C-alpha positions as YAML, in Angstrom:
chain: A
units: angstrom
residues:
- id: 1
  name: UNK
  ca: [14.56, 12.54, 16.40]
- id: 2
  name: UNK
  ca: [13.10, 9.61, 13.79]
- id: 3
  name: UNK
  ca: [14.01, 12.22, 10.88]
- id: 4
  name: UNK
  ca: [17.85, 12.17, 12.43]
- id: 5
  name: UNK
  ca: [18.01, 8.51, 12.62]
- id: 6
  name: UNK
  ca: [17.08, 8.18, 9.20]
- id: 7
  name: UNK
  ca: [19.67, 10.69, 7.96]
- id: 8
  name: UNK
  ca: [22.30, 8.51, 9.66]
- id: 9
  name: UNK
  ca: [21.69, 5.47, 7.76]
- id: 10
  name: UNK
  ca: [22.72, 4.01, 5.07]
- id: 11
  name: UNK
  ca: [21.64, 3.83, 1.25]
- id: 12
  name: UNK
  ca: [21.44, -0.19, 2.30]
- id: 13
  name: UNK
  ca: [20.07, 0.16, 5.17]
- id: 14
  name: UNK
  ca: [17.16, 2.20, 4.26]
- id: 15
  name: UNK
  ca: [16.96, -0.04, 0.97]
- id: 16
  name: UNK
  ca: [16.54, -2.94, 3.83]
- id: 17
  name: UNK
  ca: [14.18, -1.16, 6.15]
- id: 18
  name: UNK
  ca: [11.80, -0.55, 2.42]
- id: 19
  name: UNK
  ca: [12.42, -4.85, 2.36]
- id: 20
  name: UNK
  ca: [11.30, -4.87, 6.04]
- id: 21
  name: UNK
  ca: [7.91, -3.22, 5.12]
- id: 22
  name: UNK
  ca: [7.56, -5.19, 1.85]
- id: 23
  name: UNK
  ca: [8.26, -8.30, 3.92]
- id: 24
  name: UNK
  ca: [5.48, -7.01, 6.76]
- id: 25
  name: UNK
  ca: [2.85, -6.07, 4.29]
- id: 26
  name: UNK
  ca: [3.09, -9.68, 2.18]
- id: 27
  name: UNK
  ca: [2.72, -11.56, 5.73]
- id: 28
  name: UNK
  ca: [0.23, -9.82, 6.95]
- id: 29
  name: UNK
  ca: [-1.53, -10.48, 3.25]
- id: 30
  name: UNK
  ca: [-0.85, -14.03, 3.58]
- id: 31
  name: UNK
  ca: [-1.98, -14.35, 7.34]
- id: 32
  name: UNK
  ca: [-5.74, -12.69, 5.79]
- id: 33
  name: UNK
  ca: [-6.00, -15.18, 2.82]
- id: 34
  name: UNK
  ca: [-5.22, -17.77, 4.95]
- id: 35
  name: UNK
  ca: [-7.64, -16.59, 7.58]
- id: 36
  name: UNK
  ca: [-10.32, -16.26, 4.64]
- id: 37
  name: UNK
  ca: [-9.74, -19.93, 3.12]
- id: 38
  name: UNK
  ca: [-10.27, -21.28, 6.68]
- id: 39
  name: UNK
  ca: [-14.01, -19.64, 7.13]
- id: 40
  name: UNK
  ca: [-14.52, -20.77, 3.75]
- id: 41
  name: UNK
  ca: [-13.90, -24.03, 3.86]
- id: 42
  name: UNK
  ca: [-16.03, -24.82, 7.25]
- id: 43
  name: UNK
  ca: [-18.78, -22.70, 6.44]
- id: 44
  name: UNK
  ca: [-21.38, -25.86, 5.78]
- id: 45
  name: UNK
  ca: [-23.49, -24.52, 2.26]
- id: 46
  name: UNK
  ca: [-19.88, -24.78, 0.78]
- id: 47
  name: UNK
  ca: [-19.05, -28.10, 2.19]
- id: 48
  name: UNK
  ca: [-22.26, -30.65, 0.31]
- id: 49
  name: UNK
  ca: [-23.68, -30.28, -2.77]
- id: 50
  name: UNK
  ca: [-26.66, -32.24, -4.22]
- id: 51
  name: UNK
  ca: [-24.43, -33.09, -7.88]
- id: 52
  name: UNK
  ca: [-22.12, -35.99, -7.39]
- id: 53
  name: UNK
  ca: [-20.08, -33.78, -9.97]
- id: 54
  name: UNK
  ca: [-20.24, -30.96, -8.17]
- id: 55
  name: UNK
  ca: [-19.01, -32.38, -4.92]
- id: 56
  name: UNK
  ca: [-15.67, -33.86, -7.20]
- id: 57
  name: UNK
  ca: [-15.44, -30.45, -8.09]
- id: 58
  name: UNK
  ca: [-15.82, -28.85, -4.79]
- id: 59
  name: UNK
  ca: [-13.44, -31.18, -3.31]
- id: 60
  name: UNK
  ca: [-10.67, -30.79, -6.29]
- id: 61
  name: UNK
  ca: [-10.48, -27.30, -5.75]
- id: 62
  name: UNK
  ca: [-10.04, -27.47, -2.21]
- id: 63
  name: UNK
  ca: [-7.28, -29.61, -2.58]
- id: 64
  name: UNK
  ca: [-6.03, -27.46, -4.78]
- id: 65
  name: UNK
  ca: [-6.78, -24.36, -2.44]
- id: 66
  name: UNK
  ca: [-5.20, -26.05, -0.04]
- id: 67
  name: UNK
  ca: [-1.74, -27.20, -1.43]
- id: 68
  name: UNK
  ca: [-1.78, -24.19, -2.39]
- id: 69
  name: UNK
  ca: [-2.07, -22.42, 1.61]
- id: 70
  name: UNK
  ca: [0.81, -25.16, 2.10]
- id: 71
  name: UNK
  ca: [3.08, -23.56, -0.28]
- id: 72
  name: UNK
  ca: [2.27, -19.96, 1.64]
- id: 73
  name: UNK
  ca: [2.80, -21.17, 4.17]
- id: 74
  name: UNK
  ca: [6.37, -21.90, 3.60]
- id: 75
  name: UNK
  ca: [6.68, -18.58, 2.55]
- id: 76
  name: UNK
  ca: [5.28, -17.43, 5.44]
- id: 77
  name: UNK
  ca: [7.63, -18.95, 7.69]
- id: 78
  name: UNK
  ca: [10.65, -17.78, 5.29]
- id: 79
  name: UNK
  ca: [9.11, -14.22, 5.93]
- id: 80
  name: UNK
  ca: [9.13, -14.42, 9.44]
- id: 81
  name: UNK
  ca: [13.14, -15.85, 9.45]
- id: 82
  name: UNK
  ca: [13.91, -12.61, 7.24]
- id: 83
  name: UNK
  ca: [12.46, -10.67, 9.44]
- id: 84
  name: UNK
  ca: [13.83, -12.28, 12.70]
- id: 85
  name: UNK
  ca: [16.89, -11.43, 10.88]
- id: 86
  name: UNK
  ca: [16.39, -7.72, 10.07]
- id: 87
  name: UNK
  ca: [15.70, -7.65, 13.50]
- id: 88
  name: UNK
  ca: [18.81, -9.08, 14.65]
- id: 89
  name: UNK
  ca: [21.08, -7.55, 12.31]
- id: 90
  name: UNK
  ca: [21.83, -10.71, 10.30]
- id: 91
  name: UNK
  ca: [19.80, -9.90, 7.09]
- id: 92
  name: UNK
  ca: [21.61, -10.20, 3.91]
- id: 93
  name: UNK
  ca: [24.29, -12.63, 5.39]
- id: 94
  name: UNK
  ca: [24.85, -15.55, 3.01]
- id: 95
  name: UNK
  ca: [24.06, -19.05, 4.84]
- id: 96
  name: UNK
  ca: [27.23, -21.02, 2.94]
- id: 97
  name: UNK
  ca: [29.85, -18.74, 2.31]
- id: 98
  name: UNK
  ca: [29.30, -15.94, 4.96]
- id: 99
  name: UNK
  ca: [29.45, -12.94, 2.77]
- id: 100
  name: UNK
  ca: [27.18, -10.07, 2.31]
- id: 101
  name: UNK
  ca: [24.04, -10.61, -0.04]
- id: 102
  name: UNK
  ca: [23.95, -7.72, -3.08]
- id: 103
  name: UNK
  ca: [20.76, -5.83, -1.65]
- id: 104
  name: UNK
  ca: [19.70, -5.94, -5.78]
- id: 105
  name: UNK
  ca: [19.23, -9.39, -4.99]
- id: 106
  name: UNK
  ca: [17.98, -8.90, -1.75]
- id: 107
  name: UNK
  ca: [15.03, -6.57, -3.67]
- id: 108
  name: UNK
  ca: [14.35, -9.14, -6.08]
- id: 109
  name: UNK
  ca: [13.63, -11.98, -3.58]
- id: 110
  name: UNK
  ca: [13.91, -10.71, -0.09]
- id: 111
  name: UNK
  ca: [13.63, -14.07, 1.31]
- id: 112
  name: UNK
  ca: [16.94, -15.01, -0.54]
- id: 113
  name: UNK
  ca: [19.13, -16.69, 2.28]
- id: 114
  name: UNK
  ca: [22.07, -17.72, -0.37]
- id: 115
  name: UNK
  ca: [24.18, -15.23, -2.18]
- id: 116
  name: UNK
  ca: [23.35, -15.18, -5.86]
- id: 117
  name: UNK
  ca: [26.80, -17.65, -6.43]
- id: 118
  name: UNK
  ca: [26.27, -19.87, -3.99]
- id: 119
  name: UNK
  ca: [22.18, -20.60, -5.51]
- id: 120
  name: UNK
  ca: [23.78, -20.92, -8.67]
- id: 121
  name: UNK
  ca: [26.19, -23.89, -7.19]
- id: 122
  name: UNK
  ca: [23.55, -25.20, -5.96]
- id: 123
  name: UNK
  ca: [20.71, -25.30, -8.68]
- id: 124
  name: UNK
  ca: [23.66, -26.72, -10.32]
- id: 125
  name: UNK
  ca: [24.32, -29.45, -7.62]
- id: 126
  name: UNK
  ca: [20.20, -30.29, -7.67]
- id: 127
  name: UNK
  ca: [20.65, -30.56, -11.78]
- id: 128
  name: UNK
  ca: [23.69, -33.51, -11.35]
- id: 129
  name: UNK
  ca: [21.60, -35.60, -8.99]
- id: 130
  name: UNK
  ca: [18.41, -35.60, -11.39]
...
């Protein structure tokens, strides 16, 4: 039955359902890295150090580490949207004009809520107000 199903659909729509496992895989990626950086950073040998440069050190890269787990996570969340919207049929539907995303685009950043003319008007709005 699954092979007939997949011999109905479309060349997009099995190009999406490739997205939808790309999209799966990263999150569940992110979700262990983020799981790892938490056990790290309370596990106590890693949190003192006898160096007063050491400690700066220790404590810059966290802060680094954990900016950059902030950033992830707002991919993460972007991840889940796509998804909801694979889900409920919405995928590849621009946010400000309403028309269908090119699923090239869609490949190269599957995340992509804005067809590729409508990011370009706005990268060039965010240039004027520099």
């Amino acid at each position: 039955m699954k092979a007939k199903k997949e011999e109905r659909l479309s060349r997009d729509d099995k190009k999406i359902l490739t997205i939808k496992k790309k999209l799966e895989t990263q999150r569940a990626v992110l979700l262990a890295e983020a799981g790892e950086t938490i056990v790290e950073t309370l596990t106590p040998e890693k949190l003192t150090f006898p160096d007063l440069g050491d400690q700066a050190t220790a404590e810059s890269d966290r802060s680094f580490l954990l900016r950059l787990r902030g950033r992830e996570q707002k991919l993460l969340k972007k991840i889940e949207d796509a998804l909801e919207k694979i889900e409920s049929g919405t995928y590849g539907i621009c946010e400000t004009c309403g028309e269908k995303i090119s699923i090239k685009r869609l490949e190269a950043r599957p995340v992509t809520t804005l067809c590729i003319e409508c990011k370009t008007k706005q990268e060039k709005e965010e240039k004027l107000r520099e």
